[in-house]
Coordinates of C-alpha atoms in Angstrom, one line a residue:
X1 CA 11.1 -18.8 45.3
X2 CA 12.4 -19.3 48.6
X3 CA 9.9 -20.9 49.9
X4 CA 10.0 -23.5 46.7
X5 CA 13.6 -24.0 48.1
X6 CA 12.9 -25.2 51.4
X7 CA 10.5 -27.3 50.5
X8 CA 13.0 -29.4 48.1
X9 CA 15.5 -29.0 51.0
X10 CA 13.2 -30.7 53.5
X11 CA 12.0 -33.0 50.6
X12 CA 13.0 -36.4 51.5
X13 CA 13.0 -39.5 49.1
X14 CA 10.0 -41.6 48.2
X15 CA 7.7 -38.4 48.2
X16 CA 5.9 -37.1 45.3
X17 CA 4.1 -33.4 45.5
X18 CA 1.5 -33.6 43.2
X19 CA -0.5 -30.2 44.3
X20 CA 1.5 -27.0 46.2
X21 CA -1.5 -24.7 46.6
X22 CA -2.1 -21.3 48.9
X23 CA -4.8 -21.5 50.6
X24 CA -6.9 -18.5 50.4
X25 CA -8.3 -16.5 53.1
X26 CA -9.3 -12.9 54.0
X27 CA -6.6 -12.9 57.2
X28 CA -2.9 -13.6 57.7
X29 CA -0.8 -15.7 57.9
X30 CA -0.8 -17.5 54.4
X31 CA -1.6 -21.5 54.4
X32 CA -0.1 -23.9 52.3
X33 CA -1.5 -27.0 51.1
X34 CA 0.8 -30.0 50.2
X35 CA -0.8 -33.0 48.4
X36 CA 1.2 -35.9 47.1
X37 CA 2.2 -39.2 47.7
X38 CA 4.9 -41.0 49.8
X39 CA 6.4 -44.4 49.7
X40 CA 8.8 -46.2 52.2
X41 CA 10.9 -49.3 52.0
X42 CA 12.9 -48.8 54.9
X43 CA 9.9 -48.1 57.6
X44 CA 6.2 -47.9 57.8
X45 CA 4.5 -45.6 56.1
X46 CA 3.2 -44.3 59.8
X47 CA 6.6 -43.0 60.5
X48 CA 7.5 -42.4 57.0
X49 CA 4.6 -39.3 56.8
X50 CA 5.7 -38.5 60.6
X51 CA 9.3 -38.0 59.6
X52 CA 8.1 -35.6 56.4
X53 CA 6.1 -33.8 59.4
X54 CA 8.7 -33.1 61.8
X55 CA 11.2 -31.7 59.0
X56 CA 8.5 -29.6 57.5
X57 CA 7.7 -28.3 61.7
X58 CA 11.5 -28.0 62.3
X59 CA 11.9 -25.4 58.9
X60 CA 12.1 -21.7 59.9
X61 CA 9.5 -21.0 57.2
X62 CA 6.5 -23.3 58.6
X63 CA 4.6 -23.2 61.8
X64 CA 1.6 -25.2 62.4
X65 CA 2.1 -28.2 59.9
X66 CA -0.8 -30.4 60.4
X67 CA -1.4 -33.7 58.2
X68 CA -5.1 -33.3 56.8
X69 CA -5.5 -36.8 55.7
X70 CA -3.3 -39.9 54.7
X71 CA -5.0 -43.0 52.6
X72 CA -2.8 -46.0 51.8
X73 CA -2.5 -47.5 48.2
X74 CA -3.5 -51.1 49.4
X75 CA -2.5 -52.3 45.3
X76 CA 0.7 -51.3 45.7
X77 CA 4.0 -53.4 46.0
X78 CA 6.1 -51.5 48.4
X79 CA 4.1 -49.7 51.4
X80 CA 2.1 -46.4 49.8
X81 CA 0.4 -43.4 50.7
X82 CA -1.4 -40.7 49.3
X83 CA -1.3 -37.3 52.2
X84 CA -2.6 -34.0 52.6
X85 CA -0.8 -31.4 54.2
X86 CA -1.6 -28.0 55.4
X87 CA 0.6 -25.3 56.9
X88 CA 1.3 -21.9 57.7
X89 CA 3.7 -19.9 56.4
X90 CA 5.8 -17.6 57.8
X91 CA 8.3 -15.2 56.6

């Protein structure tokens, strides 16, 4: 539950988490996977995602946070993105 926590600590607005998923693996550390969405009408989308980055690196339960893939919604009104996010977890 705590990690649950941190993540809506870290969450910042105009981000949607559609998919919170452990990646599975024989070894340790346990992965997370992040999917969602994010949407900015203050900056670009670029710096919007980097932002979400550097909070999730700067937690004390993530290491490693590394963005998978990022597609923008080219149909949208404001600036859009759907990401992928993986990272480690540690605890």
């Amino acid at each position: 539950w705590g990690i649950l926590k941190e993540i809506s600590r870290i969450y910042p607005e105009g981000v949607t988490l559609d998919k919170l998923g452990v990646i599975k693996e024989t070894s340790s550390p346990i992965k997370l996977k992040l999917e969602g969405e994010i949407a900015s009408t203050y900056a670009s989308i670029d710096v919007a995602v980097s932002q979400y980055l550097l909070a999730l690196d700067e937690s004390p339960f993530f290491e490693n946070v590394q963005l998978i893939s990022t597609a923008r919604d080219i149909y949208s009104l404001e600036p859009k993105a759907k990401f992928e996010i993986v990272l480690t977890l540690v605890y």
